[in-house]
Tab-separated table of C-alpha atoms and ligand atoms in Angstrom:
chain	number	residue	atom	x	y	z
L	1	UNK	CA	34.440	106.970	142.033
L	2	UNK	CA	34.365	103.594	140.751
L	3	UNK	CA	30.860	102.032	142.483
L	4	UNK	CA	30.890	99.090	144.307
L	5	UNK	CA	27.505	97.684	142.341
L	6	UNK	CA	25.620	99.408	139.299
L	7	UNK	CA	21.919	98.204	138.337
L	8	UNK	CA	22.067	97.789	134.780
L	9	UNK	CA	18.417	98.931	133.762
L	10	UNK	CA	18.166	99.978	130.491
L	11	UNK	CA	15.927	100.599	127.134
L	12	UNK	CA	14.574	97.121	127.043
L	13	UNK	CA	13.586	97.075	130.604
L	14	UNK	CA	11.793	100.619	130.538
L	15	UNK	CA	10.090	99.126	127.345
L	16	UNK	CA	9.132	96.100	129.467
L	17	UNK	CA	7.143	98.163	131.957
L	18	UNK	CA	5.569	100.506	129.791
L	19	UNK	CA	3.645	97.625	128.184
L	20	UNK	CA	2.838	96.294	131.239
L	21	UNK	CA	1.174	99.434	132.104
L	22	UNK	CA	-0.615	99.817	129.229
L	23	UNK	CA	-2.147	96.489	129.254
L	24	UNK	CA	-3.748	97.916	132.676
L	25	UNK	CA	-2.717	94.054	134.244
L	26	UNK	CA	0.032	94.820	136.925
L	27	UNK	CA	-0.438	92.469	140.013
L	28	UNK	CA	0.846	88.796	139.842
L	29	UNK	CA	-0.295	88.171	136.192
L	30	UNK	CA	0.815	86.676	133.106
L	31	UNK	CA	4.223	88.133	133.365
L	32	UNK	CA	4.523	86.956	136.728
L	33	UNK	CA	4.094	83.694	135.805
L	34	UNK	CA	6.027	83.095	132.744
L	35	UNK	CA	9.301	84.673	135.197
L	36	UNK	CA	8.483	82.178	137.627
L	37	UNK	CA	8.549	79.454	135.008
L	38	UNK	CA	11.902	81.287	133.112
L	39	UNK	CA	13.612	81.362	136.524
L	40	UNK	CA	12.847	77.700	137.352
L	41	UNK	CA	13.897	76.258	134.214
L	42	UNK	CA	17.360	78.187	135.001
L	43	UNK	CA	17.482	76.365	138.151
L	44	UNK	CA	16.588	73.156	136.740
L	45	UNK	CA	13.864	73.207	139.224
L	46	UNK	CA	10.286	72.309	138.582
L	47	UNK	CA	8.424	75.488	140.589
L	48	UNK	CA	8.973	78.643	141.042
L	49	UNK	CA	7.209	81.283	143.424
L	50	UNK	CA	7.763	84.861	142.892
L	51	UNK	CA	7.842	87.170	146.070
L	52	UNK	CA	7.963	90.248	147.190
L	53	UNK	CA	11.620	90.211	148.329
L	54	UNK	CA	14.505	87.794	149.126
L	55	UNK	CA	13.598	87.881	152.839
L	56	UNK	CA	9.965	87.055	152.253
L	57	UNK	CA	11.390	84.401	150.176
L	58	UNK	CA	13.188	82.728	153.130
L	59	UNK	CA	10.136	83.610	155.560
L	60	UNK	CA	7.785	81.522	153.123
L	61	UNK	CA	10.005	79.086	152.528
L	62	UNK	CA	10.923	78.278	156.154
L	63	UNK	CA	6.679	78.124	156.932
L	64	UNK	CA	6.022	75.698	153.615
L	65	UNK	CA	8.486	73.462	155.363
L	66	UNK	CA	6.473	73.598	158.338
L	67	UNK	CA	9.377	74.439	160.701
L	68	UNK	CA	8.212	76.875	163.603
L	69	UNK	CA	8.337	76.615	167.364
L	70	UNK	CA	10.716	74.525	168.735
L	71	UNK	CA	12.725	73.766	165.932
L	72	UNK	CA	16.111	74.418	165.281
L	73	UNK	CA	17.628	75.884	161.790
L	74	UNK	CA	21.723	75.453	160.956
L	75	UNK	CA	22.537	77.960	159.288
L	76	UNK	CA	26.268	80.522	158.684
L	77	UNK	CA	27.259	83.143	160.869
L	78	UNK	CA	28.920	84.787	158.119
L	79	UNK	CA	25.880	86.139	156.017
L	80	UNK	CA	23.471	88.894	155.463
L	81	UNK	CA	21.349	88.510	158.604
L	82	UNK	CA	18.321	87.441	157.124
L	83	UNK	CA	19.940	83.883	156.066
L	84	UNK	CA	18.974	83.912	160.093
L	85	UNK	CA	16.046	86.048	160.793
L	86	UNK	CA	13.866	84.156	158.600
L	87	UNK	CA	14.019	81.264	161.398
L	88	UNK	CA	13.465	83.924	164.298
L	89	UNK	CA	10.305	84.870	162.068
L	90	UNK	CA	8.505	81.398	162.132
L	91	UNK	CA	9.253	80.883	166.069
L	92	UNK	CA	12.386	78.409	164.978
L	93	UNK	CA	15.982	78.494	166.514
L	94	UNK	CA	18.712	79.968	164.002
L	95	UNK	CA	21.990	77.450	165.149
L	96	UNK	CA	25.284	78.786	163.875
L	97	UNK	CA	28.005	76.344	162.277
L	98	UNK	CA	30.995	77.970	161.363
L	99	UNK	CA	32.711	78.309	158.261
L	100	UNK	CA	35.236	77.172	155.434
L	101	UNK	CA	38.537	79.991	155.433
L	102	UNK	CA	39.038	79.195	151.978
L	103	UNK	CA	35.617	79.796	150.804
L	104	UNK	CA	33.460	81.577	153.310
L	105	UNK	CA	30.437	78.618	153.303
L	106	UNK	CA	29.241	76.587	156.211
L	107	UNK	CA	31.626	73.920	156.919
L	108	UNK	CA	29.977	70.720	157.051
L	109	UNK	CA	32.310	69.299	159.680
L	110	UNK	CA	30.686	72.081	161.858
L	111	UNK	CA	27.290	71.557	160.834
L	112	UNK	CA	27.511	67.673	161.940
L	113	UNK	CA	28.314	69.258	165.675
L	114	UNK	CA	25.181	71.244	165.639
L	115	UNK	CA	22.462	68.581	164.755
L	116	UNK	CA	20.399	67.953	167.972
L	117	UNK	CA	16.527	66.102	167.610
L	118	UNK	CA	15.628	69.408	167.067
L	119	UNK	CA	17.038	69.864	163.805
L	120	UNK	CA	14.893	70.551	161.223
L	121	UNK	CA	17.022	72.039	158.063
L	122	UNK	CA	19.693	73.202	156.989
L	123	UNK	CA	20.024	76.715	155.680
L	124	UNK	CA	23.212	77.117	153.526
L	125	UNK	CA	23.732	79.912	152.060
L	126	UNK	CA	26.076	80.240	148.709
L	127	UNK	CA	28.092	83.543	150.365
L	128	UNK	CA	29.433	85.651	147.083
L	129	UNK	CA	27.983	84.079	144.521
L	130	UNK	CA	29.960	80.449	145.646
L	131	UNK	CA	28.308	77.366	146.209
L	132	UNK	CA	28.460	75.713	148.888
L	133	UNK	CA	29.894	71.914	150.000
L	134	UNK	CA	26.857	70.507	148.414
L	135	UNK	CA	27.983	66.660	148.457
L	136	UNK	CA	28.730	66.891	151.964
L	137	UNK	CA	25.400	68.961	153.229
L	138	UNK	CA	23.614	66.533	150.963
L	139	UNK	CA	24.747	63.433	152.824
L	140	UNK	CA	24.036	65.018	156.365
L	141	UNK	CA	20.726	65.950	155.256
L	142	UNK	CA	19.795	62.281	154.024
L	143	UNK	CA	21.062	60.655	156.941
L	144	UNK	CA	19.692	63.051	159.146
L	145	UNK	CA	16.514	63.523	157.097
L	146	UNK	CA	16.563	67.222	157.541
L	147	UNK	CA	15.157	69.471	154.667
L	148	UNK	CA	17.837	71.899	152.999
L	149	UNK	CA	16.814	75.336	152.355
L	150	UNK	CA	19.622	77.253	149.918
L	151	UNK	CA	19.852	80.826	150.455
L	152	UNK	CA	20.476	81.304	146.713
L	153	UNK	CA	20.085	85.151	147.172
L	154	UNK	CA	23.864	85.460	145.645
L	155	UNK	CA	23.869	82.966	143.118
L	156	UNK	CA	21.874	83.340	140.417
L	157	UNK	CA	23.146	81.411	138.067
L	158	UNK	CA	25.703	79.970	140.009
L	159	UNK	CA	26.692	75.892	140.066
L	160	UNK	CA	28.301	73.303	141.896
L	161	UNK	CA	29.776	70.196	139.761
L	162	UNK	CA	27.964	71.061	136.730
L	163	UNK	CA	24.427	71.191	138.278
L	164	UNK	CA	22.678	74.741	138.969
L	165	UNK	CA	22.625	75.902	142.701
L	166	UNK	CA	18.953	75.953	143.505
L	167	UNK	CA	18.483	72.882	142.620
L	168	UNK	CA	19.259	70.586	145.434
L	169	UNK	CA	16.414	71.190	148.022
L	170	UNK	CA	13.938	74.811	147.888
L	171	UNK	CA	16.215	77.406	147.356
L	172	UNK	CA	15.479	81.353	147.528
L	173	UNK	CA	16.631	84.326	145.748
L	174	UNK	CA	16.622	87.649	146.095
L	175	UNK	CA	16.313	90.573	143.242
L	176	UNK	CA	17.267	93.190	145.080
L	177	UNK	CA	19.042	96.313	143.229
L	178	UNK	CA	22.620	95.281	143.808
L	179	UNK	CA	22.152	91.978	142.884
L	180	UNK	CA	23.455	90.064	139.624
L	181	UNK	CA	20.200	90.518	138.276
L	182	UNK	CA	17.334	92.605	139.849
L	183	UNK	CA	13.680	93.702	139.549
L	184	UNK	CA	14.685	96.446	142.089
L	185	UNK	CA	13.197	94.624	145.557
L	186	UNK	CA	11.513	90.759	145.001
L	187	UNK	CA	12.450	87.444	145.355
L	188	UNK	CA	12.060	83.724	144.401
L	189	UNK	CA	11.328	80.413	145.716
L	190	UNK	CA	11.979	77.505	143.651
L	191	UNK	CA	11.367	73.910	144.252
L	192	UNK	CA	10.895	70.304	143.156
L	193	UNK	CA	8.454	69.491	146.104
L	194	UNK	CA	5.013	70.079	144.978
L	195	UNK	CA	3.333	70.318	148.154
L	196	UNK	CA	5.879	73.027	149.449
L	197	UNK	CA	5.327	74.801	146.022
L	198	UNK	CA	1.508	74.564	146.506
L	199	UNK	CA	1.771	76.031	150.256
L	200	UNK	CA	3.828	78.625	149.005
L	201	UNK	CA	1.371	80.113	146.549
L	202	UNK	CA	-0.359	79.902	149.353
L	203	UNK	CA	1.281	81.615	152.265
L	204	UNK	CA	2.526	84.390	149.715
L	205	UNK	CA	-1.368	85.520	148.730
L	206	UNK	CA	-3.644	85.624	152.497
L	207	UNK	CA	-3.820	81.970	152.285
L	208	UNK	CA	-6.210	82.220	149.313
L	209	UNK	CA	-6.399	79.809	146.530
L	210	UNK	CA	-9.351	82.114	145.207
L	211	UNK	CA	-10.484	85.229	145.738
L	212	UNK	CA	-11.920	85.747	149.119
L	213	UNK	CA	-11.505	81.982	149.834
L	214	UNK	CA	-9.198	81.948	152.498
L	215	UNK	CA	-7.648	78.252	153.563
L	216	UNK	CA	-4.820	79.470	155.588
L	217	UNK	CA	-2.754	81.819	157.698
L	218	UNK	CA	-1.509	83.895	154.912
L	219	UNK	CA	0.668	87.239	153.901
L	220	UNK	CA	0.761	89.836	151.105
L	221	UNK	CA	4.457	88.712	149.985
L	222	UNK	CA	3.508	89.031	146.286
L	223	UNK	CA	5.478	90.808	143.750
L	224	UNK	CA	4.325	92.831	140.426
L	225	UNK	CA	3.997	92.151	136.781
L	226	UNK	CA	6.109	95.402	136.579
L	227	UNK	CA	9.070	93.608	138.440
L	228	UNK	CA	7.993	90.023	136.632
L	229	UNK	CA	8.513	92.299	133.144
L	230	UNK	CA	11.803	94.021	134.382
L	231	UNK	CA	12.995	90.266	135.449
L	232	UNK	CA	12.368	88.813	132.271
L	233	UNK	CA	14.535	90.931	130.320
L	234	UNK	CA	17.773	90.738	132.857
L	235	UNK	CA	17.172	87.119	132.995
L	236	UNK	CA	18.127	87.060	129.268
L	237	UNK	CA	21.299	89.051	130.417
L	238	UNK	CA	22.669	86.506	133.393
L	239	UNK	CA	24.403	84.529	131.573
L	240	UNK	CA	26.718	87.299	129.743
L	241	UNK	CA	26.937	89.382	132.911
L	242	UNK	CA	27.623	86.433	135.068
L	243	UNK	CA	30.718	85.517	132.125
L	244	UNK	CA	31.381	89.207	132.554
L	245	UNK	CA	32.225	88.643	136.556
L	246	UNK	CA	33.916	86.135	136.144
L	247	UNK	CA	36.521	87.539	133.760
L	248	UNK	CA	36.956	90.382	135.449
L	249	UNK	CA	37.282	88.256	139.032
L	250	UNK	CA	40.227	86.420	136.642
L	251	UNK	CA	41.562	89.438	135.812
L	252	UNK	CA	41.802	91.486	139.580
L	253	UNK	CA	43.034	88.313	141.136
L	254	UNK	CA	45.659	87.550	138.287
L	255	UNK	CA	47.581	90.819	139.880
L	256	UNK	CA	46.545	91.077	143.230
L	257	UNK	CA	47.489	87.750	143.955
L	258	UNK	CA	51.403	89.182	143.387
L	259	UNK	CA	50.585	91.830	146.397
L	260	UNK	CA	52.132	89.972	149.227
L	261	UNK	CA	49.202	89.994	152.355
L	262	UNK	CA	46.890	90.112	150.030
L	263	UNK	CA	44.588	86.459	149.613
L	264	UNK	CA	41.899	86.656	146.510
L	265	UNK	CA	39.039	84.274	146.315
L	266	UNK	CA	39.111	80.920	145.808
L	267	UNK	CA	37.055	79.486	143.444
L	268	UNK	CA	35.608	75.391	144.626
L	269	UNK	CA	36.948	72.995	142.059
L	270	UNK	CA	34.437	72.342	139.345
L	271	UNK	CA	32.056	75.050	140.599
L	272	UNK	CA	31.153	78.223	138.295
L	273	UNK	CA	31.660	81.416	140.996
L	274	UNK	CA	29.361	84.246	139.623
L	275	UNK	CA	30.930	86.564	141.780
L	276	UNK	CA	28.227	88.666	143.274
L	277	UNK	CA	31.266	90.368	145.097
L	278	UNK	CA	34.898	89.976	145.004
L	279	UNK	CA	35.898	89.772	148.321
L	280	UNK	CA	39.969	89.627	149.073
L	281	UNK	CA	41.136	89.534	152.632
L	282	UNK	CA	43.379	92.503	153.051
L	283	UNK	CA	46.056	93.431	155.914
L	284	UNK	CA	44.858	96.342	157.982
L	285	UNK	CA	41.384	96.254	156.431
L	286	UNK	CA	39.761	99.419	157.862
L	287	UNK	CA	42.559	101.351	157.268
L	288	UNK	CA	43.180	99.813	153.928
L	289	UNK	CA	39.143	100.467	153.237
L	290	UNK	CA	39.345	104.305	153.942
L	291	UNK	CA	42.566	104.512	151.657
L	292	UNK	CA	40.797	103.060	148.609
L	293	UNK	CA	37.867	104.779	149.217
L	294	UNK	CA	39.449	108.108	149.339
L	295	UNK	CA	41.763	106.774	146.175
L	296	UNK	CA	38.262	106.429	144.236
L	297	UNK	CA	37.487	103.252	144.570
L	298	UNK	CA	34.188	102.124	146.185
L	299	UNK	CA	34.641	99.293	148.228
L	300	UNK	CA	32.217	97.296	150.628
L	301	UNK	CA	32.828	94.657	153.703
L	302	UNK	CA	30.620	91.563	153.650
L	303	UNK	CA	30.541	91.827	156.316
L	304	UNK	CA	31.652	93.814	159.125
L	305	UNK	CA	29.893	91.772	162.042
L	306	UNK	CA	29.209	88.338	161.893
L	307	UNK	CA	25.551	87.393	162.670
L	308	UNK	CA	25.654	85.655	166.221
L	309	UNK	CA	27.553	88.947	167.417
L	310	UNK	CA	24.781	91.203	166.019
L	311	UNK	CA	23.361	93.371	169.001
L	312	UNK	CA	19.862	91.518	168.163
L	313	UNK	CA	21.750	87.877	168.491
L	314	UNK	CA	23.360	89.357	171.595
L	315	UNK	CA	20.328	90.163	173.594
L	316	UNK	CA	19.078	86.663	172.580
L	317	UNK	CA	21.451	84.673	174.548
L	318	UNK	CA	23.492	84.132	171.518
L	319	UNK	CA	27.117	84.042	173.097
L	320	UNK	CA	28.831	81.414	170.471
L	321	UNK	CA	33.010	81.463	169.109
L	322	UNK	CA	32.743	80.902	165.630
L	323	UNK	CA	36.451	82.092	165.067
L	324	UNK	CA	36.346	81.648	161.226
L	325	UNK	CA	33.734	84.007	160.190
L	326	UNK	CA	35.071	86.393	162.730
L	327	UNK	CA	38.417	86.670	161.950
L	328	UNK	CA	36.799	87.026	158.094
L	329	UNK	CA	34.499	89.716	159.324
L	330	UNK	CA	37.918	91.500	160.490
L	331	UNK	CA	39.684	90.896	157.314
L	332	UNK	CA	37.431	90.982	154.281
L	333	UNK	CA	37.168	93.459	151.260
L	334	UNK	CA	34.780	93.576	148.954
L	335	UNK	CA	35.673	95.190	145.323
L	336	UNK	CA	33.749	96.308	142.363
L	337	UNK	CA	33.560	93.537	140.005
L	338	UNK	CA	29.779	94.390	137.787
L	339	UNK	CA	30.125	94.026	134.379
L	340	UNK	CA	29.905	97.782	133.621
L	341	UNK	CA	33.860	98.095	134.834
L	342	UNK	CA	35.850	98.804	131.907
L	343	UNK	CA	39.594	97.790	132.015
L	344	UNK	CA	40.799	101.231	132.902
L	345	UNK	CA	38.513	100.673	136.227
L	346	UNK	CA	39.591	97.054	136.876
L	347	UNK	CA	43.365	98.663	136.394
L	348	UNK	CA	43.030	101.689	138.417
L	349	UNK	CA	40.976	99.118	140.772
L	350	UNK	CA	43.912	97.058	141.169
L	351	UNK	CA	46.899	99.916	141.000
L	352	UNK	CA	45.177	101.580	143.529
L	353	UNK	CA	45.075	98.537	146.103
L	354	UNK	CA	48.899	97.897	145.047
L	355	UNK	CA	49.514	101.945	146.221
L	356	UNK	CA	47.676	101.380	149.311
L	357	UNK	CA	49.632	98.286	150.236
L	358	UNK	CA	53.074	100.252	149.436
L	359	UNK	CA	53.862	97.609	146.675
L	360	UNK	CA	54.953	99.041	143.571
L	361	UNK	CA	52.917	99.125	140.355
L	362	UNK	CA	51.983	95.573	139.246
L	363	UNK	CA	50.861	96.394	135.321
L	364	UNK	CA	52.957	96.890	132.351
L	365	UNK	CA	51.346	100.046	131.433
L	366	UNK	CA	51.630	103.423	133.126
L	367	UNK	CA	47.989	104.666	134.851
L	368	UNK	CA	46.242	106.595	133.393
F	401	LIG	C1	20.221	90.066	149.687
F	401	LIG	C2	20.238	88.896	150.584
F	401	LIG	C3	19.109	88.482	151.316
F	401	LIG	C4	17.837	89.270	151.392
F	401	LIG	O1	17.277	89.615	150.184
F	401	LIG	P1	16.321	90.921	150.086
F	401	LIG	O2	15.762	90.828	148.698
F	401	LIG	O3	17.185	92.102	150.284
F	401	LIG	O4	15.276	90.786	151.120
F	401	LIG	C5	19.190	87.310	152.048
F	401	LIG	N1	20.340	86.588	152.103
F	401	LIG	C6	21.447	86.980	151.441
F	401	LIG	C7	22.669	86.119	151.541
F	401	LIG	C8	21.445	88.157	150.680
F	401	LIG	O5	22.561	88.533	150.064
């Protein structure tokens, strides 16, 4: 079977953690600080907040904004539902603007429809490792002075027009095990405000600027110098495996763009994709899903059910047609595309989609 994501965790990293064990400092140290600063500077961003997880990452971020009760969030449909729940989790309204076909981002033409006095942000989130219409949510934002919160959890590393995603309002990451890189669960929040980076710190540690002084409502979101040290080193890696991605996106969609039905990704003009997944749209998708699958290749859907139709959106009220993202949630495909594939994978990837599809064998050379 040829996996749909493989952690790359290796000698260095197991090195990493050992020392931070022996050193007998493990909670929100040195190491956690000199990731946060690593990880900002790749952003081009001046802060950086390490948490426990890409979801308390959004949670945080959403509070040091100050949005809560009353206040309404635009954010995609077409996402991991915690791009949402984060605005259920401060009291806040999550308002759904539909998408782009071509790229799977919020469309900004949608997001204009949704702005009522209520607004607060905008929550895009950079689906696949794509960035989003960044000009365009820029402009609404200014002239609707509404605070932009990136949900950067797929785009580490990622840019749009030559400057790094995470860089345009607070963004948040997640380093979750299938993720480009990965500290197994955590997150990050990075930002140029200084006051949201100070309420942050904050909100992630009990509200406590020092020990047992406590100055506000605050959480355990914190993260480890164990992760911190594991982050470090595949930080050093994300710019080779993100190159990796991206030649091997070249490569799948340079043949599977000859199998008629078949639509690969586009990539925004003068944005660098980092491909957290390859997602095609696909005729028959289910079907097509089981076949490869059972043909050895490990496949995924990004995702099945868009978020406003999600049994918990449901029994909220939620009852919107956002007929982009669900006609994507029908057809999408999501295929391996780490850097551990070797070419006999990415061919046998691509044969075996071509076989499924009844068209005949794309490459010059025979399978293997
Ligand atoms: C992974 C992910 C999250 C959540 O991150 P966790 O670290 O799993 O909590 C949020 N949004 C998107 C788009 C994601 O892909």
């Amino acid at each position: 079977m040829i996996n749909i994501a493989k952690p790359l965790i290796g000698k260095e990293e197991q090195d990493a953690i050992l020392e931070v064990i022996n050193s007998g400092m493990m909670v929100q140290g040195a190491r956690v600080r000199e990731f946060e600063s690593r990880f900002a500077q790749m952003c081009g961003a001046e802060h950086a907040i390490a948490t426990s997880s890409g979801t308390t990452a959004l949670h945080i971020a959403l509070l040091a904004h100050e949005i809560g009760t009353g206040d309404e969030v635009i954010t995609s449909p077409f996402s991991f539902i915690a791009s949402a729940n984060c605005a259920l989790y401060v009291g806040a309204r999550p308002i759904f603007a539909d998408i782009e076909p071509d790229y799977f981002t919020i469309d900004p033409i949608q997001i204009r429809k949704r702005i009522t006095p209520r607004t607060k942000a905008i929550l895009p989130v950079h689906l696949y490792g794509q960035a989003c219409d960044m000009d365009a949510i820029l402009e609404i934002a200014h002239e609707h002075k509404l605070a932009i919160i990136e949900d950067a959890c797929q785009a580490h590393g990622a840019t749009y027009k030559g400057r790094p995603v995470g860089s345009f309002g607070t963004a948040c990451y997640s380093l979750y095990a299938t993720k480009n890189i990965t500290t197994i669960e955590g997150g990050m929040i990075v930002t140029n405000d200084a006051q949201v980076a100070e309420r942050a710190r904050l909100l992630r540690n009990h509200g406590s600027p020092r020990t047992y002084e406590h100055v506000s409502l605050g959480y355990n979101m914190r993260t480890t110098d164990l992760a911190a040290a594991i982050g470090l080193v595949q930080l050093e890696k994300l710019r080779q495996w993100n190159d990796i991605r991206r030649e091997n996106a070249a490569y799948l969609s340079e043949h599977l763009a000859k199998i008629p039905g078949v639509v690969v990704p586009k990539v925004r003009e003068g944005c660098e994709h980092i491909f957290h997944q390859y997602t095609i749209r696909i005729p028959d998708r289910d079907a097509s899903a089981q076949k490869l699958r059972d043909g050895g290749v490990g496949v995924g859907i990004h995702y099945p059910t868009p978020i406003h139709q999600q049994p918990l959106y449901k029994g909220l009220g939620y009852h919107d047609s956002l007929p982009i993202a669900e006609t994507a949630s029908r057809e999408v495909l999501s295929l391996p595309v780490h850097p551990s594939l070797t070419k006999d994978d990415l061919d046998c990837i691509i044969e075996t989609v071509a076989k499924v599809l009844n068209y005949e064998t794309i490459l010059d050379r025979p399978m293997l």
